[in-house]
Coordinates of C-alpha atoms in Angstrom, one line a residue:
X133 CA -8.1 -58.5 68.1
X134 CA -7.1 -62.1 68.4
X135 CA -5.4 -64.1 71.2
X136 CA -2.1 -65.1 70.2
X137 CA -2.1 -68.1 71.6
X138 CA -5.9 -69.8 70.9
X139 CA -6.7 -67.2 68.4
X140 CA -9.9 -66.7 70.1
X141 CA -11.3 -63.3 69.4
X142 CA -10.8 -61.0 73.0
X143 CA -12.6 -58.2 73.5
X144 CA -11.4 -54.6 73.8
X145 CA -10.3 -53.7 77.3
X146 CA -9.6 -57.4 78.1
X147 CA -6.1 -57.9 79.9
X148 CA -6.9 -62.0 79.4
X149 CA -8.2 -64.6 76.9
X150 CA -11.2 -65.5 78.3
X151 CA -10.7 -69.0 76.5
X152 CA -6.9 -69.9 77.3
X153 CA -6.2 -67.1 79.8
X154 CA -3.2 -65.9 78.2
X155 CA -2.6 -62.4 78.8
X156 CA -3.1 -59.8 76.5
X157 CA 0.5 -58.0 75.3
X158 CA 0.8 -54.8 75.8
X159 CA -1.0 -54.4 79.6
X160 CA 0.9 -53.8 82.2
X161 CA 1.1 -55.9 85.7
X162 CA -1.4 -53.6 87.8
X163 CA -3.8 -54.1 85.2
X164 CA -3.3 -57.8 84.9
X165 CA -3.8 -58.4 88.5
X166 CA -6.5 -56.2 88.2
X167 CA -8.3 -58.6 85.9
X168 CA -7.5 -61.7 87.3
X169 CA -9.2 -60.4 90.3
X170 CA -12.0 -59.6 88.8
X171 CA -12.2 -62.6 87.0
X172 CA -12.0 -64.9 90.0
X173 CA -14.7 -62.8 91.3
X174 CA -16.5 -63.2 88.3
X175 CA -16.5 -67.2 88.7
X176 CA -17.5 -67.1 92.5
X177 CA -20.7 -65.2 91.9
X178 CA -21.5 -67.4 89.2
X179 CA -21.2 -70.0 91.2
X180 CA -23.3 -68.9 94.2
X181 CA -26.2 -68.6 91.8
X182 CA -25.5 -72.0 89.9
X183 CA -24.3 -74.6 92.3
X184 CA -24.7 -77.2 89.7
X185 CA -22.9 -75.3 86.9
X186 CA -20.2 -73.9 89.3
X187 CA -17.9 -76.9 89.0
X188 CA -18.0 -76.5 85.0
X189 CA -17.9 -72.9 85.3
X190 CA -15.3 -72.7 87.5
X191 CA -13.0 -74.9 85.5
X192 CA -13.8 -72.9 82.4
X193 CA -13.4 -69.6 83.5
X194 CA -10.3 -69.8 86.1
X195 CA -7.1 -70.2 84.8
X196 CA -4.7 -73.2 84.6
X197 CA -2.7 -73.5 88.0
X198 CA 0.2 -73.0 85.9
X199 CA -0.9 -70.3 84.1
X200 CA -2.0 -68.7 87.1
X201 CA 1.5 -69.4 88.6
X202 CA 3.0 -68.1 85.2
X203 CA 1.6 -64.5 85.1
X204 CA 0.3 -63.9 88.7
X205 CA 2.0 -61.0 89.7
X206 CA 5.0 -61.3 92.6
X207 CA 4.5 -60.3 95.8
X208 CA 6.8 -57.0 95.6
X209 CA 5.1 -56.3 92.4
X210 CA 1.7 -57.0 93.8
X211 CA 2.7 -54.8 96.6
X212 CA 4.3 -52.1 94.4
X213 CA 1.3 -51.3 92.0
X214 CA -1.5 -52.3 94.8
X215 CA -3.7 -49.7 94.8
X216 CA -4.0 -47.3 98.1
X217 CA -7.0 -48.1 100.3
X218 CA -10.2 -45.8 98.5
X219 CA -8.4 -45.8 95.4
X220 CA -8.4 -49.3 94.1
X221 CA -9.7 -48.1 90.9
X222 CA -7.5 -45.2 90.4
X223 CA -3.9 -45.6 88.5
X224 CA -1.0 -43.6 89.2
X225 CA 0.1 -42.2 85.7
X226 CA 3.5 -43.9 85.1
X227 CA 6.5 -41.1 84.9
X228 CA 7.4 -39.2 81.8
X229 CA 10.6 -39.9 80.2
X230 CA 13.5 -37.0 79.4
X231 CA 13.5 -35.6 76.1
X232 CA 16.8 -36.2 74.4
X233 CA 18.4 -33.3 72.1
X234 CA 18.6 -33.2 68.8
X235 CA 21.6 -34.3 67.2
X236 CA 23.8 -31.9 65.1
X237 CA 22.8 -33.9 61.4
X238 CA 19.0 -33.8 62.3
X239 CA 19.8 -29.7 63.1
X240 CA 21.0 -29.5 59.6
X241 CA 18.4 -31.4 58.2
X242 CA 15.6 -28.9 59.4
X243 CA 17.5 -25.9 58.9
X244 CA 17.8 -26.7 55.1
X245 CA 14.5 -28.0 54.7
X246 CA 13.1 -25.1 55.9
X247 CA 15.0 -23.0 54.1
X248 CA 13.9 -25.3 51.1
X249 CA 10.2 -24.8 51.5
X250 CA 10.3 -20.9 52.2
X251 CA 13.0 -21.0 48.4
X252 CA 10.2 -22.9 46.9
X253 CA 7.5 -21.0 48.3
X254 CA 9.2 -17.6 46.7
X255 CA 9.5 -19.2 43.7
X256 CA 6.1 -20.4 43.3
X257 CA 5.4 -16.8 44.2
X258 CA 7.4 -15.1 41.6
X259 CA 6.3 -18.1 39.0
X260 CA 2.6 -17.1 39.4
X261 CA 2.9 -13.6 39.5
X262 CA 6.1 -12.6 37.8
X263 CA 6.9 -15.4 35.2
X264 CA 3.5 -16.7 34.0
X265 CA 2.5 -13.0 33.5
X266 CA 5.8 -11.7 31.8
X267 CA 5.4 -14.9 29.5
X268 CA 2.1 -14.4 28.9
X269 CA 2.5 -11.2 27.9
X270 CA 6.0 -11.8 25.8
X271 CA 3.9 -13.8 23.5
X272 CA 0.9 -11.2 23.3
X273 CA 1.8 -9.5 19.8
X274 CA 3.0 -6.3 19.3
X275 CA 0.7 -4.4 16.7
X276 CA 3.2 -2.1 15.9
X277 CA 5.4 -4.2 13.9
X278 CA 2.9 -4.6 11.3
X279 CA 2.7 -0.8 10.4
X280 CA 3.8 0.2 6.9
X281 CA 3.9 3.1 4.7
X282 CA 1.5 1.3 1.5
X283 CA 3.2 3.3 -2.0
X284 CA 1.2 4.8 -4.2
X285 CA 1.2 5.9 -7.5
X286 CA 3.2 3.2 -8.6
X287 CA 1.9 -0.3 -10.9
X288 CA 3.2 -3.0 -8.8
X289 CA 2.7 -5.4 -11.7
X290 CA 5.5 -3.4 -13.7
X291 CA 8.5 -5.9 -14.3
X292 CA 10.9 -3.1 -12.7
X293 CA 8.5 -0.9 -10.3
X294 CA 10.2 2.3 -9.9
X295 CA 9.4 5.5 -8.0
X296 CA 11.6 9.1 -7.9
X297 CA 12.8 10.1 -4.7
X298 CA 11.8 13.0 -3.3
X299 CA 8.4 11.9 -4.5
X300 CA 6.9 9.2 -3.3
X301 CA 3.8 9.0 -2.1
X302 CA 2.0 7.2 0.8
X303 CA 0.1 6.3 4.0
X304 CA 0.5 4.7 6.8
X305 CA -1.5 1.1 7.7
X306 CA -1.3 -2.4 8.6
X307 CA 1.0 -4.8 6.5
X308 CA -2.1 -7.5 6.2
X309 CA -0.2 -10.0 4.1
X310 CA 2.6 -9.8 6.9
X311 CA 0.1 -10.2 9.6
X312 CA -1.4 -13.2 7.7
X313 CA 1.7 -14.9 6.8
X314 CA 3.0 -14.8 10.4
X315 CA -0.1 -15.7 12.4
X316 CA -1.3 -18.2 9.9
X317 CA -4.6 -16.3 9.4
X318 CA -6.6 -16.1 6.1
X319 CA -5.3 -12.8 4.4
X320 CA -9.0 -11.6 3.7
X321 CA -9.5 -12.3 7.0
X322 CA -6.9 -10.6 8.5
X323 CA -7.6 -7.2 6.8
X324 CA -11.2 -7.1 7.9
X325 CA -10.4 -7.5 11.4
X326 CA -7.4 -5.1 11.3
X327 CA -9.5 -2.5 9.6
X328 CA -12.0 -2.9 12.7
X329 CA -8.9 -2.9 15.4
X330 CA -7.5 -0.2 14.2
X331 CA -10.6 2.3 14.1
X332 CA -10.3 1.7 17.6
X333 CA -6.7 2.9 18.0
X334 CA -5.2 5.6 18.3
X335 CA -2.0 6.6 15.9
X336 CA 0.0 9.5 16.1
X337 CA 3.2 9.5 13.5
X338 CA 6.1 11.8 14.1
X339 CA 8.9 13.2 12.2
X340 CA 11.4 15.6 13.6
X341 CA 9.0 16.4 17.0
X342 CA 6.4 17.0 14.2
X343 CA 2.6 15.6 14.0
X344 CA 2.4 14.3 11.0
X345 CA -0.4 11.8 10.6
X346 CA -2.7 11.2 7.3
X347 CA -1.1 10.9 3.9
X348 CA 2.4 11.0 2.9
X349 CA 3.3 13.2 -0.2
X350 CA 6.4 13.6 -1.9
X351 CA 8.9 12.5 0.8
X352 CA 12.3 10.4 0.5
X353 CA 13.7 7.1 0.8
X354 CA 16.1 8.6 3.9
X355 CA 12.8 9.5 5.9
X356 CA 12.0 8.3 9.6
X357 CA 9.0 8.4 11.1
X358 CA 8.0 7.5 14.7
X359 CA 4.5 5.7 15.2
X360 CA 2.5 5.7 18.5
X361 CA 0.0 3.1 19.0
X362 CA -2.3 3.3 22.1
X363 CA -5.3 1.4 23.4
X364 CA -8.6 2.9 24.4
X365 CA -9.4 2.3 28.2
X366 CA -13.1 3.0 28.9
X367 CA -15.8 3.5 26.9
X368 CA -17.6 6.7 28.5
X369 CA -15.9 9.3 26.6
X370 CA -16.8 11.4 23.5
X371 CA -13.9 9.0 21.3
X372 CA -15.6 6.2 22.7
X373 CA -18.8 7.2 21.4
X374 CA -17.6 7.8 18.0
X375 CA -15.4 4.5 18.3
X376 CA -18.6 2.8 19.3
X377 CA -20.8 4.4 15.9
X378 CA -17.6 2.9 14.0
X379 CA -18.0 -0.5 15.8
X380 CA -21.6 -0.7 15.2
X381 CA -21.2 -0.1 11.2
X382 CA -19.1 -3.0 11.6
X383 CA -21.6 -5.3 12.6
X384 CA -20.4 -5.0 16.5
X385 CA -24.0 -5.4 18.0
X386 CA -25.9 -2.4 18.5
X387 CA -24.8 1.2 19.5
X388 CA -24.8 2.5 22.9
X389 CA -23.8 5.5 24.8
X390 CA -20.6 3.8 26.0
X391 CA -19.1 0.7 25.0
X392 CA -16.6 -2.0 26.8
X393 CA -13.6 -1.4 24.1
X394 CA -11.7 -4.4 25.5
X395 CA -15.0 -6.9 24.8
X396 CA -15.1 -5.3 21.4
X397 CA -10.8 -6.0 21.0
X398 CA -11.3 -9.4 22.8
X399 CA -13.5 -10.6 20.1
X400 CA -11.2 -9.5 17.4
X401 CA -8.5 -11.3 19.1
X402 CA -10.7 -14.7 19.3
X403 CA -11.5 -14.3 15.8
X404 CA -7.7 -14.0 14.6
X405 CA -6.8 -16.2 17.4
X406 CA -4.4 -14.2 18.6
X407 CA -3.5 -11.8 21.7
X408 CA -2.2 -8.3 21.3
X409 CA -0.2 -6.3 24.1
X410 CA -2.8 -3.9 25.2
X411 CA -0.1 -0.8 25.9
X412 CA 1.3 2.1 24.3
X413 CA 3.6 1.1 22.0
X414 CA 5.8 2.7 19.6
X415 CA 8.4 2.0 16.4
X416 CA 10.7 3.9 14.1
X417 CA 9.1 3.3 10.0
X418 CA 11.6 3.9 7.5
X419 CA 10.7 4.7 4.3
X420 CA 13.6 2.8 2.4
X421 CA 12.3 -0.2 4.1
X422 CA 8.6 0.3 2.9
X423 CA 10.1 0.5 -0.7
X424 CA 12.8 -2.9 0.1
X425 CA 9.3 -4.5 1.7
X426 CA 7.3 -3.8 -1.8
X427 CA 9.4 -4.4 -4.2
X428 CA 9.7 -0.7 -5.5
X429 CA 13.1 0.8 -6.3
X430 CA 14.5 4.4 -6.7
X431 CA 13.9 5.8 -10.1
X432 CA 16.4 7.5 -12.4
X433 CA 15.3 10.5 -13.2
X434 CA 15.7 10.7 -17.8
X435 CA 16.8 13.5 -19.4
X436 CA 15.1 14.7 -22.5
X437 CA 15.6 17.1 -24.8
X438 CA 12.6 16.8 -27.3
X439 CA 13.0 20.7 -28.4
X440 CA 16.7 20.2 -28.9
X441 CA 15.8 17.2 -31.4
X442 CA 13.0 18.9 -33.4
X443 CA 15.7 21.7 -34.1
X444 CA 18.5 19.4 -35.0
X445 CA 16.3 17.3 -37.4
X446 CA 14.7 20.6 -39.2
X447 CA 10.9 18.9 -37.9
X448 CA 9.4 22.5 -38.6
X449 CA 6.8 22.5 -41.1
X450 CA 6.2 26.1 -42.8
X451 CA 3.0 26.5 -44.7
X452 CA 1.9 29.4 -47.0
X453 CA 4.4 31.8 -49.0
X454 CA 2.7 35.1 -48.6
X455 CA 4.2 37.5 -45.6
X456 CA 2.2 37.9 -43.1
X457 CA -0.2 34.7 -43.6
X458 CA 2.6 31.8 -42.9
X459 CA 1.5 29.1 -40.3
X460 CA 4.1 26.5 -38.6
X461 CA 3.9 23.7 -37.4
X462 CA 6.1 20.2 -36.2
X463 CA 6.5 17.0 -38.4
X464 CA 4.9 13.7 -36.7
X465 CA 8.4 11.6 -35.5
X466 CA 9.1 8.9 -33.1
X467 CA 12.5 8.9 -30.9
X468 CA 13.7 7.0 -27.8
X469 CA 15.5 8.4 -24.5
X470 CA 16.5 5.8 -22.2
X471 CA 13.8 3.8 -21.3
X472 CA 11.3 5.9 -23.2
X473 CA 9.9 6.6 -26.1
X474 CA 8.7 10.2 -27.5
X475 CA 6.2 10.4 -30.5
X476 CA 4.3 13.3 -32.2
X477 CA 1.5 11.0 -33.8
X478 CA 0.5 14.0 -37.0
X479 CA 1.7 17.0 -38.6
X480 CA -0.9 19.1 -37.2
X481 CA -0.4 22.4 -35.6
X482 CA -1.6 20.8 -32.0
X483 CA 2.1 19.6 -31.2
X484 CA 0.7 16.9 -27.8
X485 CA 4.0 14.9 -27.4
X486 CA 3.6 11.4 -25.8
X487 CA 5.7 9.5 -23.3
X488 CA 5.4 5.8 -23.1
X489 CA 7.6 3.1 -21.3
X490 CA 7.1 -0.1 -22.9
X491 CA 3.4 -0.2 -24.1
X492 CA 2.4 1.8 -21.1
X493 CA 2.2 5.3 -21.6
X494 CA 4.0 7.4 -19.2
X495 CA 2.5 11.0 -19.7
X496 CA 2.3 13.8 -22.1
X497 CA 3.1 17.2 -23.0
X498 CA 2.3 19.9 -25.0
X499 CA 5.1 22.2 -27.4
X500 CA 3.9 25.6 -27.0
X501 CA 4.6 28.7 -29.5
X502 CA 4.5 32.4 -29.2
X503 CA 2.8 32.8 -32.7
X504 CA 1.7 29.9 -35.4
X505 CA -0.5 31.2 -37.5
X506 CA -0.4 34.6 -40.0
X507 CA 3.6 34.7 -39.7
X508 CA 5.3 37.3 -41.4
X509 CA 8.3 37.2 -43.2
X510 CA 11.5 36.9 -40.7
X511 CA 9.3 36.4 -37.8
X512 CA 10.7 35.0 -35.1
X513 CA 8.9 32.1 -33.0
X514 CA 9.6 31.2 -29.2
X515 CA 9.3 27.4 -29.0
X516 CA 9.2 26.0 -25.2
X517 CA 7.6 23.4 -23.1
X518 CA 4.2 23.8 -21.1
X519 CA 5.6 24.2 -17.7
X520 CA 2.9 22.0 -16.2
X521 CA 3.5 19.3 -18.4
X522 CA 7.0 19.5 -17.1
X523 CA 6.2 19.4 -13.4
X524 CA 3.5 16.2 -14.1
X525 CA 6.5 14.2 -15.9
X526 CA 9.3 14.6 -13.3
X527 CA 7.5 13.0 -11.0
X528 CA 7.5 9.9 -13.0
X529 CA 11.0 10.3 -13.6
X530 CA 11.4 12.2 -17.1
X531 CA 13.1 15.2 -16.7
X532 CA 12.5 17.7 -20.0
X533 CA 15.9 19.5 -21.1
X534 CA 16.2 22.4 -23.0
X535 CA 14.7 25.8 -22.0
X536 CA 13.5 26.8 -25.3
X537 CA 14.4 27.3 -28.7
X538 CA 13.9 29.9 -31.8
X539 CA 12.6 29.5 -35.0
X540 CA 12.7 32.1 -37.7
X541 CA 10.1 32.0 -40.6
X542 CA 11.8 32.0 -43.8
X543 CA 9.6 34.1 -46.0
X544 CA 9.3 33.5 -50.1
X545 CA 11.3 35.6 -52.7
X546 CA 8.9 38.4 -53.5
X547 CA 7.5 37.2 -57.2
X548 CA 8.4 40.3 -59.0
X549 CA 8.3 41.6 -62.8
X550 CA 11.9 40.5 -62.4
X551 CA 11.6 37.3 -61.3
X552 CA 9.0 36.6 -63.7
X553 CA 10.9 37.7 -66.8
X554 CA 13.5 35.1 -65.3
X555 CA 11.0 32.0 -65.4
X556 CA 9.0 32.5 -68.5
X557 CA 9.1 28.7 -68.8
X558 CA 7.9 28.1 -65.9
X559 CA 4.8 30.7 -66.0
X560 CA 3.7 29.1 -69.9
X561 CA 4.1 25.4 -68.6
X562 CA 2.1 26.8 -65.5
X563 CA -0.3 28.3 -68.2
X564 CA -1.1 24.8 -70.1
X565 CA -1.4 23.0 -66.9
X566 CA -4.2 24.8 -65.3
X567 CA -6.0 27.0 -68.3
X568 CA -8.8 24.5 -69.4
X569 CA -9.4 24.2 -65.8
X570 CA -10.1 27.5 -65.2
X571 CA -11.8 28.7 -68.1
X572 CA -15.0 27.2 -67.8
X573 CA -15.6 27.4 -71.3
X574 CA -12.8 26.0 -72.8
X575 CA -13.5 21.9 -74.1
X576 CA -10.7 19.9 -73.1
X577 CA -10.3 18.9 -77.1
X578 CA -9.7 22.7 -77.3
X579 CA -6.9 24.4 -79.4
X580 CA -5.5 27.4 -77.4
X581 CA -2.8 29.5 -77.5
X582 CA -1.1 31.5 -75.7
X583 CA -0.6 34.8 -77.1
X584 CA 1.1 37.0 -74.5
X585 CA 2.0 37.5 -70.5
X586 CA 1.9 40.7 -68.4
X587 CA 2.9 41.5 -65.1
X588 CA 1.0 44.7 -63.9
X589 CA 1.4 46.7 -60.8
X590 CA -0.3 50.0 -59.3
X591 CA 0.6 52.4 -56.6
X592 CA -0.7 50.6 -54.2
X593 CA 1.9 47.4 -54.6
X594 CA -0.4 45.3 -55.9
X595 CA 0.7 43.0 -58.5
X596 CA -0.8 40.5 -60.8
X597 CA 0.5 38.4 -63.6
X598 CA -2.1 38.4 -66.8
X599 CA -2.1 35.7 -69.3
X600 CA -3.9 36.2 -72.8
X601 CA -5.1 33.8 -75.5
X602 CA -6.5 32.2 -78.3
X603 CA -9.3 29.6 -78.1
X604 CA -8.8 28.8 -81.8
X605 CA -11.4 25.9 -81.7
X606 CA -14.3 28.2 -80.3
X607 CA -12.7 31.3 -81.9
X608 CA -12.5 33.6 -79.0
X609 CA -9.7 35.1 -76.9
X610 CA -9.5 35.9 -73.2
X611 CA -7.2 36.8 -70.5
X612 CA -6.4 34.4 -67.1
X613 CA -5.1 36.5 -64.6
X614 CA -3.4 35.7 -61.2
X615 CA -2.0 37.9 -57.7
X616 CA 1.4 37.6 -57.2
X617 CA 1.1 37.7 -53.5
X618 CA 0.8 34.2 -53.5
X619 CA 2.6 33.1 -56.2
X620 CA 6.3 31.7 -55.6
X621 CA 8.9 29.7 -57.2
X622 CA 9.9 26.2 -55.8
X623 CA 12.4 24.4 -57.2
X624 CA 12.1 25.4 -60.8
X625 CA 8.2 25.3 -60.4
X626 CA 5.9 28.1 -60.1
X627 CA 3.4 27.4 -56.9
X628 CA 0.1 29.5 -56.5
X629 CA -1.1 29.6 -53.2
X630 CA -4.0 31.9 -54.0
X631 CA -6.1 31.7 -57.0
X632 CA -7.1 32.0 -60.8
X633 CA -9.4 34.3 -62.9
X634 CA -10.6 34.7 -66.1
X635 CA -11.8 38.1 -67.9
X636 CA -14.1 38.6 -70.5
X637 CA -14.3 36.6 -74.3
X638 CA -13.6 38.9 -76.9
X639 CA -13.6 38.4 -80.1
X640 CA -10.0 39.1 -80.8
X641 CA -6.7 39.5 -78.3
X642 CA -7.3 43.4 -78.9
X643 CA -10.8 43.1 -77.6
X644 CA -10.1 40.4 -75.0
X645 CA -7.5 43.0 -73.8
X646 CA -9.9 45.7 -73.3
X647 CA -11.9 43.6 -71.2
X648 CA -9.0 43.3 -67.9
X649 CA -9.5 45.8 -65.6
X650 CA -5.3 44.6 -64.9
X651 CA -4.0 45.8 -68.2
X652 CA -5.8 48.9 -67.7
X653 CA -5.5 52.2 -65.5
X654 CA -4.7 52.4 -62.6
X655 CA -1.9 49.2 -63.1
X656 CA 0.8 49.6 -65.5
X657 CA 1.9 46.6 -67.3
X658 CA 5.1 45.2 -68.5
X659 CA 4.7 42.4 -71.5
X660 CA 7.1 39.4 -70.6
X661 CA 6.0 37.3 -73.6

């Protein structure tokens, strides 16, 4: 420090300047004394060993008389802090003051304060481990919100995707596009990871108290289910293993008897950037909401009766005219219910029926018969719908109406003498049409005549209608003969369904005659013409 009064520097423990011998502030009279003393001494000595410096020294060192007058100490003073003989270099410690009590304000203030610090030392507590914590984990995700029920069975690029309730199809997974959308994560990204995180898990889905996990199959909109999510733990246990075979397909590192599950989640979570809530959780699925979710509404079941139209619109086709070797079949047509269309593509027997909606083609089904072939006469025929094809199609909404229906065979009128006297015209023009064709010796320049027609029978109901003539070019006659079994009139036009022989040439009718075993014994003719 400095003297205040020279500013010359004074060193610590000095009570004087040692240049201007003011006193340093702060000391207290004892001490001062004290030092003047031992300054004076001080000079003396010096000046017993250098008489020649001793006037200089003792001018430079003691102080001015009226500084010494100024701060030597009075005589009561002098008296009063004098030091006791054999103590001179002892100080009595000067007296402590009273403590004074606090005042009523300064009470206040340390009773709040402290109750301020202990209030902010709870809250740090609670912040640290209550409030950091909870809102840690409030913004860890909940994995259980992404769970679906994916619909199958159903073209999602259809303008109006449509499913029948009752029967809809399903299974439960992770909503990836959700997941993706939400957490602003790469879809493909997002399912690759999921499908690894959830091999891991463990689901359970219930409905009414009931395990029901795996696929869902024909079930309804108004359908709940419950889903459990839980976390593995540890890795030392048989699941853990199989968990860790799982992992290890997925590129996971390699396998090992146990595996750290929550490593294996951890770096699922860094690669989606994202923290999941690592608890049993649990959330109601509703099935409506899966269909609202992808776009896939209830279905209208359409009624068809396809066996009821065929009747109305006569679409039977009857072929052959002989009892007993009639065959039936349906007419190709085209016809709309609803939103569908029904076609039968060809008048074959094999009566496939398709469905289509739009240009998509919904299903199929067969029209099935008691009997189609060799009908008889009156026959009766049972027409229905195979009751597969039925199931398959109400599932897609296309209900088939109409049990079954009945169809009777119409048989021909029985070609009889009777019948043939009736159509004469019929049998010649049937004659000139078809003769040169069947006689293979007639030249189609030819000049033939028809000379007569028979109708013969024998016991046995067989029948046949006999035509003889004239080849008057090549000058021979013959007979053309036909069975009556298969022949029949149609609108004014006589139809043979089976065939037509010829006999023998003779040389004249009589002869030609002679020749057909039909105008002979056992038959017995009757001459129409």
């Amino acid at each position: 420090m400095f003297c205040e009064k020279c500013g010359n520097q004074i060193k610590d423990g000095d009570l004087f300047c040692q240049k201007c011998g003011a006193p340093v502030p702060g000391q207290t009279p004892v001490q001062a004394a004290e030092q003047t003393a031992e300054q004076v001494q001080e000079v003396q000595q010096a000046a017993s060993q250098a008489p020649e410096q001793a006037p200089q020294q003792a001018q430079q060192f003691a102080p001015a008389p009226e500084q010494a007058q100024q701060y030597a100490p009075a005589p009561e003073q002098a008296q009063q802090y004098a030091p006791a003989p054999g103590q001179a270099q002892q100080v009595a410690p000067a007296p402590k003051a009273p403590r004074k009590p606090l005042s009523p304000k300064m009470k206040k203030i340390i009773i709040f304060g402290g109750a301020g610090v202990a209030v902010l030392a709870a809250f740090l507590i609670v912040l640290f481990t209550v409030i950091i914590p909870a809102a840690r984990e409030a913004s860890r995700i909940d994995i259980t919100k992404y769970y679906t029920i994916k619909i199958d069975g159903v073209d999602k690029e259809e303008e109006n995707p449509s499913v029948l309730d009752g029967k809809i199809d399903g299974s439960f997974g992770i909503d990836y596009k959700k997941f993706a959308e939400e957490n602003k994560v790469d879809e493909k990204k997002a399912e690759d990871y999921l499908d690894r995180l959830s091999d891991m898990l463990n689901v359970k889905v219930v409905k009414d108290g009931k395990d029901v996990s795996g696929y869902l199959d024909d079930v309804k909109a108004e359908d709940v289910y419950t889903i459990t999510v839980e976390w593995p733990t540890d890795g030392g246990s048989a699941e853990m293993d199989a968990i860790s075979e799982r992992l290890n397909d997925y590129g996971f590192g390699s396998l090992s008897d146990s595996i750290d599950p929550e490593k294996k989640i951890e770096k699922i979570e860094n690669e989606l950037g994202v923290e999941f809530k690592h608890k049993p959780l649990s959330c109601e699925i509703k099935v409506a909401d899966a269909l609202d979710a992808q776009g896939i509404k209830l279905a209208v079941p359409t009624e068809m009766n396809v066996l009821g139209y065929i009747k109305d619109n006569n679409l039977f086709v009857q072929e052959g005219h002989r009892s007993g070797d009639i065959s039936l079949s349906i007419k190709k047509f085209e016809t709309t219910f609803g939103d569908f269309t029904v076609s039968k593509p060809d008048d074959e027997y094999y009566t496939n029926v398709t469905v289509k909606k739009g240009n998509k083609e919904v299903g199929s089904f067969d029209i099935e018969m008691s009997n189609h072939n060799y009908l008889k006469s009156n026959e009766e025929i049972t027409v229905s719908y195979d009751s597969y094809d039925v199931t398959s199609l109400a599932d897609k909404g296309v209900v088939l109406t109409g049990d079954k229906i009945t169809y009777t065979v119409v048989g021909p009128e029985e070609f009889t003498a009777d019948v043939a006297k009736n159509n004469v015209e019929a049998l010649k023009t049937f004659f000139n049409d078809n003769v040169k064709k069947e006689d293979w010796k007639a030249d189609e320049k030819d000049q033939i005549t028809l000379n007569n027609i028979y109708y013969s029978t024998n016991s046995d109901d067989r029948a046949y209608v006999v035509y003889v003539y004239t080849n008057a070019t090549q000058k021979y006659s013959k007979t053309m003969y036909m069975d009556a079994e298969y022949l029949y009139m149609e609108d004014g036009t006589l139809k043979n369904d089976g065939y037509c022989g010829t006999g023998s040439s003779g040389k004249d009718v009589k002869e030609a005659v002679s020749y057909c075993s039909y105008l002979k014994s056992p038959y017995t003719s009757t001459q129409i013409l």
